[in-house]
Amino acid sequence: MNLYKNLNKSTQKLITSIAVIIVLYIVMSIMDSTGNLSSLMKGLLVPVCAYSLVAVGLNLCVGYLGELSLGHAGFMCVGAFTSAFFSRATQETIPDVPRFILALVIGTAMAALFGFLIAIPVLRLRGDYLAIVTLAFGEIIKNVINVMYIGKDSKGIHFSIKDQLSLGLELDGKMLINGPQGITGTPRQSTFTIAVLLLILALVITHNFVNSRTGRAVKAIRDNQIAAETVGLPVTKYKLIAFTISAAIAGLGGVLYAHNINSLTATTNNFGYNMSIMILVYVVLGGIGNFSGSVIAAVVLTMLPELLRGLSTYRMLIYSIVLIVLMLFNWAPGILKWRDDHGLTAAAILGKFKKKEVQ
C-alpha cells in the first residue's frame, strides 16, 4: 500500500484501471463458464476491446497531440485487412499460434506505416482541415479495398480491380479478397483473454509514452507550438512519432476485430465515416486525454444497445437519451460545479476509498 501511495497520480490511475479491467475480465469469464452470459453479449467481448484500442489510439492523437483526426477507422481498416489477408494466404503453411502473432505484428506495422505516410503531408494542416483530410483517407482506404480482387493458386497470387473472373484462377485456387464481399474464412483466433492483454499493453505503452521525454515534448507542442519551436523542439518529428503510434494502436484494434469474425467487409458502419464518429464519441465522452475514460465509454456505449435490445422500438431512443445525459454529466459546467460541491467527482470518490483504507 505504501508503495502505491509513493507513485505519482498518473501511475496510480493506470494501476487502478488495469485492476478494474482484470476484475471485469474475471467476472465475465466466470459468467461465461457458468452459462450466465448470453451468446450475444459473449460475441461483443472481443469487439469491445477492439473499439477500446482504437479509442485509446485516437485519444493519444486528440488529447495529447492536440490534432483532430477522423481517419482512425481507416487505420483500423488497414490493420484488419492486411492481417486477415496474411492469415488467409498462409493458413495452410504456418501453424496457428505463430501465424496469429505474425498477423498482429503485420497489421500493426502496416497501420503504423500508413499513419506515418499520411502524417507527413497531413500534419502541416490544423483544425478542421486536418479532420477533413483524415476523413477522406478513411473513405479512400475503404473504397480501394472494395474494388480489389486477389486470389491464390499454384501459380501464385493474382490481382485485379475488375472482377473475380478476370483473375483466371485455377479450379483449386481460392479467393483472398473478393471485392465488396471482402475476406471470408479468416481464422477466428481473437479471444477475450488475448484482447484484454493487448488492451492492458496499449494502456501501459500510452502511459509510458505520454510521461516520457518525447511525450512531454508532444504536450508542449499541443499547448503552444510557437513556443515549442522557439526553444528548439523538432515539432514535425514529435508529431510524426505521436501520430504513428496512434495509428499503430488503431491497427492493433483492427487485427483483433478481423480475427473475431468469419466475413470481413469494408462497409461504412465497420470502417467508414460512421465508425470514425463513433470512436470520436468514445474519446469525447470518456474525457479527452483520459485513456481509462475512453475504455469505459467504449464498453458502455457498445454494450448498452444490446442490453436495451428487448425494448425493441424504443431501444435507440433510450440509447440517445442516455448518451446526451452522460455527455452533460461529464462536461456541462453547471453540473461539473454541482458534482464538485457534492463530492461526486472521480477524484473525490477515490479519496473516500483511500480514507477508508487508512482507517
C-alpha atoms as a printed R data frame, in Angstrom:
    type eleno elety resid chain resno       x       y       z
1   ATOM     1    CA   MET     A     1   0.000   0.000   0.000
2   ATOM     2    CA   ASN     A     2   2.848   2.400   0.861
3   ATOM     3    CA   LEU     A     3   4.479   1.657  -2.485
4   ATOM     4    CA   TYR     A     4   1.205   2.521  -4.260
5   ATOM     5    CA   LYS     A     5   0.969   5.837  -2.381
6   ATOM     6    CA   ASN     A     6   4.516   6.774  -3.360
7   ATOM     7    CA   LEU     A     7   3.663   6.520  -7.063
8   ATOM     8    CA   ASN     A     8   2.569   9.609  -8.987
9   ATOM     9    CA   LYS     A     9  -1.111  10.144  -9.736
10  ATOM    10    CA   SER     A    10  -0.947   9.058 -13.377
11  ATOM    11    CA   THR     A    11   0.719   5.760 -12.443
12  ATOM    12    CA   GLN     A    12  -1.823   5.186  -9.664
13  ATOM    13    CA   LYS     A    13  -4.595   5.790 -12.187
14  ATOM    14    CA   LEU     A    14  -3.024   3.318 -14.629
15  ATOM    15    CA   ILE     A    15  -2.736   0.613 -11.957
16  ATOM    16    CA   THR     A    16  -6.333   1.224 -10.865
17  ATOM    17    CA   SER     A    17  -7.547   0.985 -14.463
18  ATOM    18    CA   ILE     A    18  -5.664  -2.263 -15.062
19  ATOM    19    CA   ALA     A    19  -7.030  -3.701 -11.800
20  ATOM    20    CA   VAL     A    20 -10.595  -2.823 -12.842
21  ATOM    21    CA   ILE     A    21 -10.081  -4.422 -16.275
22  ATOM    22    CA   ILE     A    22  -8.737  -7.608 -14.669
23  ATOM    23    CA   VAL     A    23 -11.679  -7.763 -12.234
24  ATOM    24    CA   LEU     A    24 -14.165  -7.321 -15.115
25  ATOM    25    CA   TYR     A    25 -12.313  -9.985 -17.106
26  ATOM    26    CA   ILE     A    26 -12.598 -12.440 -14.201
27  ATOM    27    CA   VAL     A    27 -16.302 -11.645 -13.698
28  ATOM    28    CA   MET     A    28 -17.079 -12.105 -17.409
29  ATOM    29    CA   SER     A    29 -15.073 -15.326 -17.560
30  ATOM    30    CA   ILE     A    30 -16.957 -16.750 -14.567
31  ATOM    31    CA   MET     A    31 -20.309 -15.731 -16.066
32  ATOM    32    CA   ASP     A    32 -19.340 -17.357 -19.358
33  ATOM    33    CA   SER     A    33 -18.151 -20.605 -17.746
34  ATOM    34    CA   THR     A    34 -21.322 -20.872 -15.660
35  ATOM    35    CA   GLY     A    35 -23.607 -20.183 -18.626
36  ATOM    36    CA   ASN     A    36 -24.876 -16.835 -17.298
37  ATOM    37    CA   LEU     A    37 -23.596 -14.842 -20.260
38  ATOM    38    CA   SER     A    38 -25.796 -14.705 -23.349
39  ATOM    39    CA   SER     A    39 -24.310 -15.601 -26.710
40  ATOM    40    CA   LEU     A    40 -24.975 -12.046 -27.909
41  ATOM    41    CA   MET     A    41 -23.036 -10.477 -25.050
42  ATOM    42    CA   LYS     A    42 -20.290 -13.080 -25.394
43  ATOM    43    CA   GLY     A    43 -19.899 -12.106 -29.035
44  ATOM    44    CA   LEU     A    44 -19.330  -8.481 -28.039
45  ATOM    45    CA   LEU     A    45 -16.428  -9.100 -25.671
46  ATOM    46    CA   VAL     A    46 -13.662  -9.012 -28.299
47  ATOM    47    CA   PRO     A    47 -15.197  -6.152 -30.379
48  ATOM    48    CA   VAL     A    48 -15.475  -4.040 -27.209
49  ATOM    49    CA   CYS     A    49 -11.740  -4.482 -26.617
50  ATOM    50    CA   ALA     A    50 -11.016  -3.712 -30.281
51  ATOM    51    CA   TYR     A    51 -13.042  -0.482 -30.166
52  ATOM    52    CA   SER     A    52 -11.359   0.415 -26.871
53  ATOM    53    CA   LEU     A    53  -7.951   0.043 -28.502
54  ATOM    54    CA   VAL     A    54  -8.920   2.339 -31.381
55  ATOM    55    CA   ALA     A    55 -10.345   4.860 -28.895
56  ATOM    56    CA   VAL     A    56  -7.091   4.806 -26.897
57  ATOM    57    CA   GLY     A    57  -5.148   5.410 -30.118
58  ATOM    58    CA   LEU     A    58  -7.400   8.300 -31.143
59  ATOM    59    CA   ASN     A    59  -7.204   9.809 -27.659
60  ATOM    60    CA   LEU     A    60  -3.426   9.907 -27.959
61  ATOM    61    CA   CYS     A    61  -3.862  11.916 -31.161
62  ATOM    62    CA   VAL     A    62  -6.656  14.213 -29.963
63  ATOM    63    CA   GLY     A    63  -5.885  14.522 -26.274
64  ATOM    64    CA   TYR     A    64  -2.085  14.724 -26.269
65  ATOM    65    CA   LEU     A    65  -1.073  15.685 -29.801
66  ATOM    66    CA   GLY     A    66  -3.986  18.114 -29.975
67  ATOM    67    CA   GLU     A    67  -4.964  17.181 -33.540
68  ATOM    68    CA   LEU     A    68  -8.495  16.146 -34.514
69  ATOM    69    CA   SER     A    69  -8.376  13.041 -36.699
70  ATOM    70    CA   LEU     A    70 -11.403  11.392 -38.290
71  ATOM    71    CA   GLY     A    71  -9.387   8.743 -40.085
72  ATOM    72    CA   HIS     A    72  -8.676   6.232 -37.344
73  ATOM    73    CA   ALA     A    73 -11.354   3.918 -38.709
74  ATOM    74    CA   GLY     A    74  -9.152   3.867 -41.823
75  ATOM    75    CA   PHE     A    75  -6.111   2.775 -39.816
76  ATOM    76    CA   MET     A    76  -8.271   0.144 -38.138
77  ATOM    77    CA   CYS     A    77  -9.300  -0.997 -41.612
78  ATOM    78    CA   VAL     A    78  -5.669  -1.236 -42.761
79  ATOM    79    CA   GLY     A    79  -4.738  -3.348 -39.748
80  ATOM    80    CA   ALA     A    80  -7.785  -5.567 -40.163
81  ATOM    81    CA   PHE     A    81  -7.408  -6.320 -43.875
82  ATOM    82    CA   THR     A    82  -3.616  -6.696 -44.017
83  ATOM    83    CA   SER     A    83  -3.644  -9.123 -41.082
84  ATOM    84    CA   ALA     A    84  -6.660 -11.050 -42.390
85  ATOM    85    CA   PHE     A    85  -5.080 -11.245 -45.857
86  ATOM    86    CA   PHE     A    86  -1.868 -12.617 -44.351
87  ATOM    87    CA   SER     A    87  -3.759 -15.176 -42.248
88  ATOM    88    CA   ARG     A    88  -5.798 -16.410 -45.217
89  ATOM    89    CA   ALA     A    89  -2.767 -16.556 -47.541
90  ATOM    90    CA   THR     A    90  -0.655 -18.557 -45.061
91  ATOM    91    CA   GLN     A    91  -3.433 -20.572 -43.421
92  ATOM    92    CA   GLU     A    92  -2.136 -23.850 -44.838
93  ATOM    93    CA   THR     A    93   1.581 -23.214 -44.415
94  ATOM    94    CA   ILE     A    94   2.110 -21.589 -40.994
95  ATOM    95    CA   PRO     A    95   0.852 -23.068 -37.673
96  ATOM    96    CA   ASP     A    96  -1.932 -21.225 -35.849
97  ATOM    97    CA   VAL     A    97  -0.031 -19.531 -32.996
98  ATOM    98    CA   PRO     A    98   2.964 -18.185 -34.992
99  ATOM    99    CA   ARG     A    99   0.608 -17.090 -37.770
100 ATOM   100    CA   PHE     A   100  -1.585 -15.078 -35.395
101 ATOM   101    CA   ILE     A   101   1.448 -13.462 -33.760
102 ATOM   102    CA   LEU     A   102   2.785 -12.507 -37.185
103 ATOM   103    CA   ALA     A   103  -0.669 -11.210 -38.160
104 ATOM   104    CA   LEU     A   104  -0.687  -8.959 -35.087
105 ATOM   105    CA   VAL     A   105   2.763  -7.617 -35.964
106 ATOM   106    CA   ILE     A   106   1.998  -7.148 -39.666
107 ATOM   107    CA   GLY     A   107  -1.380  -5.475 -39.124
108 ATOM   108    CA   THR     A   108   0.024  -3.094 -36.508
109 ATOM   109    CA   ALA     A   109   3.126  -2.319 -38.595
110 ATOM   110    CA   MET     A   110   1.102  -1.611 -41.752
111 ATOM   111    CA   ALA     A   111  -1.249   0.718 -39.873
112 ATOM   112    CA   ALA     A   112   1.795   2.493 -38.408
113 ATOM   113    CA   LEU     A   113   3.326   2.796 -41.883
114 ATOM   114    CA   PHE     A   114   0.140   4.297 -43.332
115 ATOM   115    CA   GLY     A   115  -0.094   6.605 -40.329
116 ATOM   116    CA   PHE     A   116   3.471   7.792 -40.888
117 ATOM   117    CA   LEU     A   117   2.940   8.346 -44.629
118 ATOM   118    CA   ILE     A   118  -0.355  10.163 -44.094
119 ATOM   119    CA   ALA     A   119   1.080  12.263 -41.266
120 ATOM   120    CA   ILE     A   120   3.878  13.727 -43.395
121 ATOM   121    CA   PRO     A   121   1.540  15.933 -45.508
122 ATOM   122    CA   VAL     A   122  -1.484  15.979 -43.188
123 ATOM   123    CA   LEU     A   123   0.178  17.351 -40.057
124 ATOM   124    CA   ARG     A   124   1.009  20.526 -41.948
125 ATOM   125    CA   LEU     A   125  -2.710  21.266 -41.626
126 ATOM   126    CA   ARG     A   126  -4.571  22.133 -38.439
127 ATOM   127    CA   GLY     A   127  -8.095  22.123 -37.048
128 ATOM   128    CA   ASP     A   128 -10.974  21.392 -39.407
129 ATOM   129    CA   TYR     A   129  -8.709  20.920 -42.422
130 ATOM   130    CA   LEU     A   130  -6.838  18.086 -40.732
131 ATOM   131    CA   ALA     A   131 -10.124  16.412 -39.761
132 ATOM   132    CA   ILE     A   132 -11.431  16.605 -43.346
133 ATOM   133    CA   VAL     A   133  -8.240  15.183 -44.885
134 ATOM   134    CA   THR     A   134  -8.052  12.278 -42.432
135 ATOM   135    CA   LEU     A   135 -11.740  11.565 -43.002
136 ATOM   136    CA   ALA     A   136 -11.058  11.443 -46.749
137 ATOM   137    CA   PHE     A   137  -8.203   8.986 -46.128
138 ATOM   138    CA   GLY     A   138 -10.542   6.645 -44.271
139 ATOM   139    CA   GLU     A   139 -13.065   6.719 -47.104
140 ATOM   140    CA   ILE     A   140 -10.366   6.191 -49.744
141 ATOM   141    CA   ILE     A   141  -8.978   3.111 -47.954
142 ATOM   142    CA   LYS     A   142 -12.462   1.621 -47.654
143 ATOM   143    CA   ASN     A   143 -13.286   2.176 -51.321
144 ATOM   144    CA   VAL     A   144  -9.923   0.910 -52.585
145 ATOM   145    CA   ILE     A   145 -10.418  -2.376 -50.724
146 ATOM   146    CA   ASN     A   146 -13.912  -2.726 -52.197
147 ATOM   147    CA   VAL     A   147 -12.521  -2.838 -55.767
148 ATOM   148    CA   MET     A   148  -9.687  -5.264 -55.044
149 ATOM   149    CA   TYR     A   149  -9.889  -8.891 -56.207
150 ATOM   150    CA   ILE     A   150  -6.981 -11.051 -55.093
151 ATOM   151    CA   GLY     A   151  -6.740 -14.818 -55.467
152 ATOM   152    CA   LYS     A   152  -4.169 -17.537 -54.944
153 ATOM   153    CA   ASP     A   153  -3.469 -20.782 -56.785
154 ATOM   154    CA   SER     A   154  -0.469 -22.984 -57.648
155 ATOM   155    CA   LYS     A   155   0.868 -20.270 -59.969
156 ATOM   156    CA   GLY     A   156   0.942 -17.657 -57.197
157 ATOM   157    CA   ILE     A   157  -1.031 -14.521 -56.312
158 ATOM   158    CA   HIS     A   158  -3.404 -12.969 -58.860
159 ATOM   159    CA   PHE     A   159  -4.656  -9.383 -58.647
160 ATOM   160    CA   SER     A   160  -7.417  -7.451 -60.430
161 ATOM   161    CA   ILE     A   161  -9.650  -4.426 -59.937
162 ATOM   162    CA   LYS     A   162 -12.241  -5.629 -62.444
163 ATOM   163    CA   ASP     A   163 -13.968  -8.781 -61.183
164 ATOM   164    CA   GLN     A   164 -13.315 -12.304 -59.914
165 ATOM   165    CA   LEU     A   165 -13.337 -13.953 -63.350
166 ATOM   166    CA   SER     A   166 -10.565 -11.704 -64.645
167 ATOM   167    CA   LEU     A   167  -8.157 -13.325 -62.160
168 ATOM   168    CA   GLY     A   168  -8.095 -16.546 -64.170
169 ATOM   169    CA   LEU     A   169  -7.705 -18.745 -61.115
170 ATOM   170    CA   GLU     A   170  -7.242 -22.495 -61.433
171 ATOM   171    CA   LEU     A   171 -10.016 -24.773 -60.188
172 ATOM   172    CA   ASP     A   172  -8.226 -25.368 -56.900
173 ATOM   173    CA   GLY     A   173  -7.484 -21.672 -56.421
174 ATOM   174    CA   LYS     A   174  -9.019 -19.647 -53.584
175 ATOM   175    CA   MET     A   175 -10.128 -16.056 -53.261
176 ATOM   176    CA   LEU     A   176  -8.329 -13.964 -50.657
177 ATOM   177    CA   ILE     A   177 -10.084 -10.630 -51.204
178 ATOM   178    CA   ASN     A   178 -13.339 -10.693 -53.172
179 ATOM   179    CA   GLY     A   179 -14.152  -7.028 -53.799
180 ATOM   180    CA   PRO     A   180 -17.141  -5.730 -51.793
181 ATOM   181    CA   GLN     A   181 -17.561  -9.198 -50.258
182 ATOM   182    CA   GLY     A   182 -14.220  -8.717 -48.541
183 ATOM   183    CA   ILE     A   183 -12.354 -11.587 -46.891
184 ATOM   184    CA   THR     A   184 -14.138 -14.721 -45.729
185 ATOM   185    CA   GLY     A   185 -12.816 -17.638 -43.719
186 ATOM   186    CA   THR     A   186 -10.321 -15.716 -41.569
187 ATOM   187    CA   PRO     A   187  -9.260 -17.954 -38.640
188 ATOM   188    CA   ARG     A   188 -11.137 -16.810 -35.513
189 ATOM   189    CA   GLN     A   189  -8.152 -16.601 -33.183
190 ATOM   190    CA   SER     A   190  -9.019 -13.422 -31.272
191 ATOM   191    CA   THR     A   191 -10.074 -14.494 -27.806
192 ATOM   192    CA   PHE     A   192 -11.277 -12.382 -24.902
193 ATOM   193    CA   THR     A   193  -8.088 -13.183 -22.981
194 ATOM   194    CA   ILE     A   194  -5.823 -12.023 -25.815
195 ATOM   195    CA   ALA     A   195  -7.942  -8.911 -26.327
196 ATOM   196    CA   VAL     A   196  -7.719  -7.938 -22.639
197 ATOM   197    CA   LEU     A   197  -3.946  -8.495 -22.583
198 ATOM   198    CA   LEU     A   198  -3.474  -6.322 -25.675
199 ATOM   199    CA   LEU     A   199  -5.699  -3.598 -24.196
200 ATOM   200    CA   ILE     A   200  -3.634  -3.566 -20.995
201 ATOM   201    CA   LEU     A   201  -0.443  -3.477 -23.085
202 ATOM   202    CA   ALA     A   202  -1.767  -0.492 -25.059
203 ATOM   203    CA   LEU     A   203  -2.633   1.371 -21.837
204 ATOM   204    CA   VAL     A   204   0.878   0.740 -20.460
205 ATOM   205    CA   ILE     A   205   2.518   1.867 -23.724
206 ATOM   206    CA   THR     A   206   0.490   5.077 -23.972
207 ATOM   207    CA   HIS     A   207   1.018   5.851 -20.278
208 ATOM   208    CA   ASN     A   208   4.791   5.439 -20.612
209 ATOM   209    CA   PHE     A   209   4.819   7.448 -23.834
210 ATOM   210    CA   VAL     A   210   2.930  10.493 -22.537
211 ATOM   211    CA   ASN     A   211   5.087  10.554 -19.390
212 ATOM   212    CA   SER     A   212   8.361  10.168 -21.287
213 ATOM   213    CA   ARG     A   213  10.560  12.975 -22.560
214 ATOM   214    CA   THR     A   214   9.016  12.609 -26.012
215 ATOM   215    CA   GLY     A   215   5.511  12.676 -24.547
216 ATOM   216    CA   ARG     A   216   6.239  15.852 -22.594
217 ATOM   217    CA   ALA     A   217   7.538  17.430 -25.785
218 ATOM   218    CA   VAL     A   218   4.330  16.415 -27.601
219 ATOM   219    CA   LYS     A   219   2.220  18.028 -24.853
220 ATOM   220    CA   ALA     A   220   4.342  21.170 -25.052
221 ATOM   221    CA   ILE     A   221   3.712  21.338 -28.805
222 ATOM   222    CA   ARG     A   222  -0.014  20.865 -28.188
223 ATOM   223    CA   ASP     A   223  -0.131  23.682 -25.640
224 ATOM   224    CA   ASN     A   224   1.927  26.188 -27.648
225 ATOM   225    CA   GLN     A   225   3.556  25.171 -30.890
226 ATOM   226    CA   ILE     A   226   5.243  28.531 -31.456
227 ATOM   227    CA   ALA     A   227   6.875  28.429 -28.031
228 ATOM   228    CA   ALA     A   228   7.985  24.834 -28.631
229 ATOM   229    CA   GLU     A   229   9.602  25.824 -31.929
230 ATOM   230    CA   THR     A   230  11.276  28.804 -30.229
231 ATOM   231    CA   VAL     A   231  13.071  26.597 -27.682
232 ATOM   232    CA   GLY     A   232  14.282  24.328 -30.478
233 ATOM   233    CA   LEU     A   233  11.926  21.340 -30.302
234 ATOM   234    CA   PRO     A   234  11.711  19.424 -33.613
235 ATOM   235    CA   VAL     A   235   7.947  19.818 -33.914
236 ATOM   236    CA   THR     A   236   7.492  17.723 -37.063
237 ATOM   237    CA   LYS     A   237   9.475  14.809 -35.626
238 ATOM   238    CA   TYR     A   238   7.457  14.607 -32.412
239 ATOM   239    CA   LYS     A   239   4.151  14.973 -34.251
240 ATOM   240    CA   LEU     A   240   5.096  12.120 -36.581
241 ATOM   241    CA   ILE     A   241   6.032   9.877 -33.648
242 ATOM   242    CA   ALA     A   242   2.767  10.514 -31.773
243 ATOM   243    CA   PHE     A   243   0.564  10.141 -34.865
244 ATOM   244    CA   THR     A   244   2.332   6.934 -35.947
245 ATOM   245    CA   ILE     A   245   1.913   5.320 -32.506
246 ATOM   246    CA   SER     A   246  -1.725   6.411 -32.502
247 ATOM   247    CA   ALA     A   247  -2.315   4.776 -35.906
248 ATOM   248    CA   ALA     A   248  -0.474   1.599 -34.827
249 ATOM   249    CA   ILE     A   249  -2.755   1.140 -31.803
250 ATOM   250    CA   ALA     A   250  -5.808   1.610 -34.040
251 ATOM   251    CA   GLY     A   251  -4.375  -1.003 -36.415
252 ATOM   252    CA   LEU     A   252  -3.928  -3.408 -33.494
253 ATOM   253    CA   GLY     A   253  -7.629  -2.996 -32.746
254 ATOM   254    CA   GLY     A   254  -8.344  -3.804 -36.378
255 ATOM   255    CA   VAL     A   255  -6.360  -7.060 -36.165
256 ATOM   256    CA   LEU     A   256  -8.403  -8.168 -33.156
257 ATOM   257    CA   TYR     A   257 -11.635  -7.259 -34.921
258 ATOM   258    CA   ALA     A   258 -10.718  -9.072 -38.155
259 ATOM   259    CA   HIS     A   259  -9.794 -12.320 -36.385
260 ATOM   260    CA   ASN     A   260 -13.077 -12.411 -34.483
261 ATOM   261    CA   ILE     A   261 -15.445 -12.667 -37.454
262 ATOM   262    CA   ASN     A   262 -15.727 -15.037 -40.415
263 ATOM   263    CA   SER     A   263 -16.582 -12.387 -43.008
264 ATOM   264    CA   LEU     A   264 -14.678  -9.097 -43.084
265 ATOM   265    CA   THR     A   265 -16.130  -6.360 -45.296
266 ATOM   266    CA   ALA     A   266 -15.153  -2.706 -45.698
267 ATOM   267    CA   THR     A   267 -18.515  -1.031 -45.114
268 ATOM   268    CA   THR     A   268 -19.362   2.423 -43.763
269 ATOM   269    CA   ASN     A   269 -20.545   1.001 -40.460
270 ATOM   270    CA   ASN     A   270 -17.415  -1.109 -39.983
271 ATOM   271    CA   PHE     A   271 -14.621   1.188 -41.135
272 ATOM   272    CA   GLY     A   272 -16.140   4.296 -42.644
273 ATOM   273    CA   TYR     A   273 -17.439   7.671 -41.522
274 ATOM   274    CA   ASN     A   274 -19.905   6.194 -39.006
275 ATOM   275    CA   MET     A   275 -17.181   4.260 -37.202
276 ATOM   276    CA   SER     A   276 -14.844   7.277 -37.108
277 ATOM   277    CA   ILE     A   277 -17.550   9.391 -35.491
278 ATOM   278    CA   MET     A   278 -18.408   6.610 -33.036
279 ATOM   279    CA   ILE     A   279 -14.770   6.295 -31.937
280 ATOM   280    CA   LEU     A   280 -14.596  10.082 -31.526
281 ATOM   281    CA   VAL     A   281 -17.706   9.921 -29.323
282 ATOM   282    CA   TYR     A   282 -15.936   7.363 -27.110
283 ATOM   283    CA   VAL     A   283 -12.988   9.744 -26.738
284 ATOM   284    CA   VAL     A   284 -15.062  12.858 -26.019
285 ATOM   285    CA   LEU     A   285 -17.444  11.118 -23.633
286 ATOM   286    CA   GLY     A   286 -14.642   9.376 -21.742
287 ATOM   287    CA   GLY     A   287 -12.622  12.564 -21.496
288 ATOM   288    CA   ILE     A   288 -10.055  13.995 -23.897
289 ATOM   289    CA   GLY     A   289  -6.642  12.940 -22.619
290 ATOM   290    CA   ASN     A   290  -8.164  10.253 -20.391
291 ATOM   291    CA   PHE     A   291  -7.288   6.792 -21.719
292 ATOM   292    CA   SER     A   292  -9.216   4.962 -18.999
293 ATOM   293    CA   GLY     A   293 -12.289   7.069 -19.747
294 ATOM   294    CA   SER     A   294 -12.101   6.115 -23.431
295 ATOM   295    CA   VAL     A   295 -12.144   2.429 -22.484
296 ATOM   296    CA   ILE     A   296 -15.107   2.910 -20.136
297 ATOM   297    CA   ALA     A   297 -17.044   4.882 -22.772
298 ATOM   298    CA   ALA     A   298 -16.347   2.237 -25.425
299 ATOM   299    CA   VAL     A   299 -17.576  -0.548 -23.126
300 ATOM   300    CA   VAL     A   300 -20.739   1.297 -22.049
301 ATOM   301    CA   LEU     A   301 -21.752   2.572 -25.492
302 ATOM   302    CA   THR     A   302 -21.081  -0.769 -27.182
303 ATOM   303    CA   MET     A   303 -22.878  -2.912 -24.621
304 ATOM   304    CA   LEU     A   304 -25.812  -0.558 -23.957
305 ATOM   305    CA   PRO     A   305 -27.674  -1.042 -27.289
306 ATOM   306    CA   GLU     A   306 -27.554  -4.803 -26.817
307 ATOM   307    CA   LEU     A   307 -28.736  -4.588 -23.208
308 ATOM   308    CA   LEU     A   308 -31.674  -2.486 -24.416
309 ATOM   309    CA   ARG     A   309 -32.489  -4.782 -27.345
310 ATOM   310    CA   GLY     A   310 -35.538  -6.166 -25.532
311 ATOM   311    CA   LEU     A   311 -37.156  -2.706 -25.696
312 ATOM   312    CA   SER     A   312 -37.386  -3.029 -29.469
313 ATOM   313    CA   THR     A   313 -38.653   0.252 -30.999
314 ATOM   314    CA   TYR     A   314 -37.514   2.473 -28.139
315 ATOM   315    CA   ARG     A   315 -34.036   0.985 -27.906
316 ATOM   316    CA   MET     A   316 -32.141   3.619 -29.897
317 ATOM   317    CA   LEU     A   317 -34.245   6.445 -28.453
318 ATOM   318    CA   ILE     A   318 -33.224   5.444 -24.918
319 ATOM   319    CA   TYR     A   319 -29.632   4.980 -26.083
320 ATOM   320    CA   SER     A   320 -29.581   8.519 -27.492
321 ATOM   321    CA   ILE     A   321 -31.063   9.979 -24.295
322 ATOM   322    CA   VAL     A   322 -28.505   8.128 -22.160
323 ATOM   323    CA   LEU     A   323 -25.708   9.419 -24.411
324 ATOM   324    CA   ILE     A   324 -26.891  13.028 -24.033
325 ATOM   325    CA   VAL     A   325 -27.279  12.680 -20.249
326 ATOM   326    CA   LEU     A   326 -23.787  11.171 -19.887
327 ATOM   327    CA   MET     A   327 -22.259  13.924 -22.018
328 ATOM   328    CA   LEU     A   328 -23.935  16.625 -19.935
329 ATOM   329    CA   PHE     A   329 -22.979  14.866 -16.686
330 ATOM   330    CA   ASN     A   330 -19.326  14.782 -17.725
331 ATOM   331    CA   TRP     A   331 -18.932  18.155 -19.431
332 ATOM   332    CA   ALA     A   332 -21.699  20.686 -18.596
333 ATOM   333    CA   PRO     A   333 -20.070  23.451 -16.439
334 ATOM   334    CA   GLY     A   334 -23.061  23.752 -14.079
335 ATOM   335    CA   ILE     A   335 -23.218  20.010 -13.465
336 ATOM   336    CA   LEU     A   336 -19.447  19.818 -13.011
337 ATOM   337    CA   LYS     A   337 -19.685  22.502 -10.304
338 ATOM   338    CA   TRP     A   338 -22.570  20.632  -8.633
339 ATOM   339    CA   ARG     A   339 -20.590  17.364  -8.700
340 ATOM   340    CA   ASP     A   340 -17.573  19.100  -7.201
341 ATOM   341    CA   ASP     A   341 -19.668  20.651  -4.407
342 ATOM   342    CA   HIS     A   342 -21.237  17.288  -3.526
343 ATOM   343    CA   GLY     A   343 -18.058  15.195  -3.838
344 ATOM   344    CA   LEU     A   344 -19.221  13.268  -6.905
345 ATOM   345    CA   THR     A   345 -16.049  13.676  -8.958
346 ATOM   346    CA   ALA     A   346 -13.787  10.694  -9.654
347 ATOM   347    CA   ALA     A   347 -11.012  12.217  -7.522
348 ATOM   348    CA   ALA     A   348 -13.363  12.758  -4.570
349 ATOM   349    CA   ILE     A   349 -14.762   9.214  -4.733
350 ATOM   350    CA   LEU     A   350 -11.270   7.679  -4.900
351 ATOM   351    CA   GLY     A   351 -10.261   9.917  -1.993
352 ATOM   352    CA   LYS     A   352 -13.069   8.479   0.134
353 ATOM   353    CA   PHE     A   353 -11.921   4.931  -0.581
354 ATOM   354    CA   LYS     A   354  -8.340   5.829   0.354
355 ATOM   355    CA   LYS     A   355  -9.508   7.320   3.673
356 ATOM   356    CA   LYS     A   356 -11.423   4.127   4.493
357 ATOM   357    CA   GLU     A   357  -8.344   2.039   3.738
358 ATOM   358    CA   VAL     A   358  -6.206   4.197   6.055
359 ATOM   359    CA   GLN     A   359  -8.773   3.821   8.855
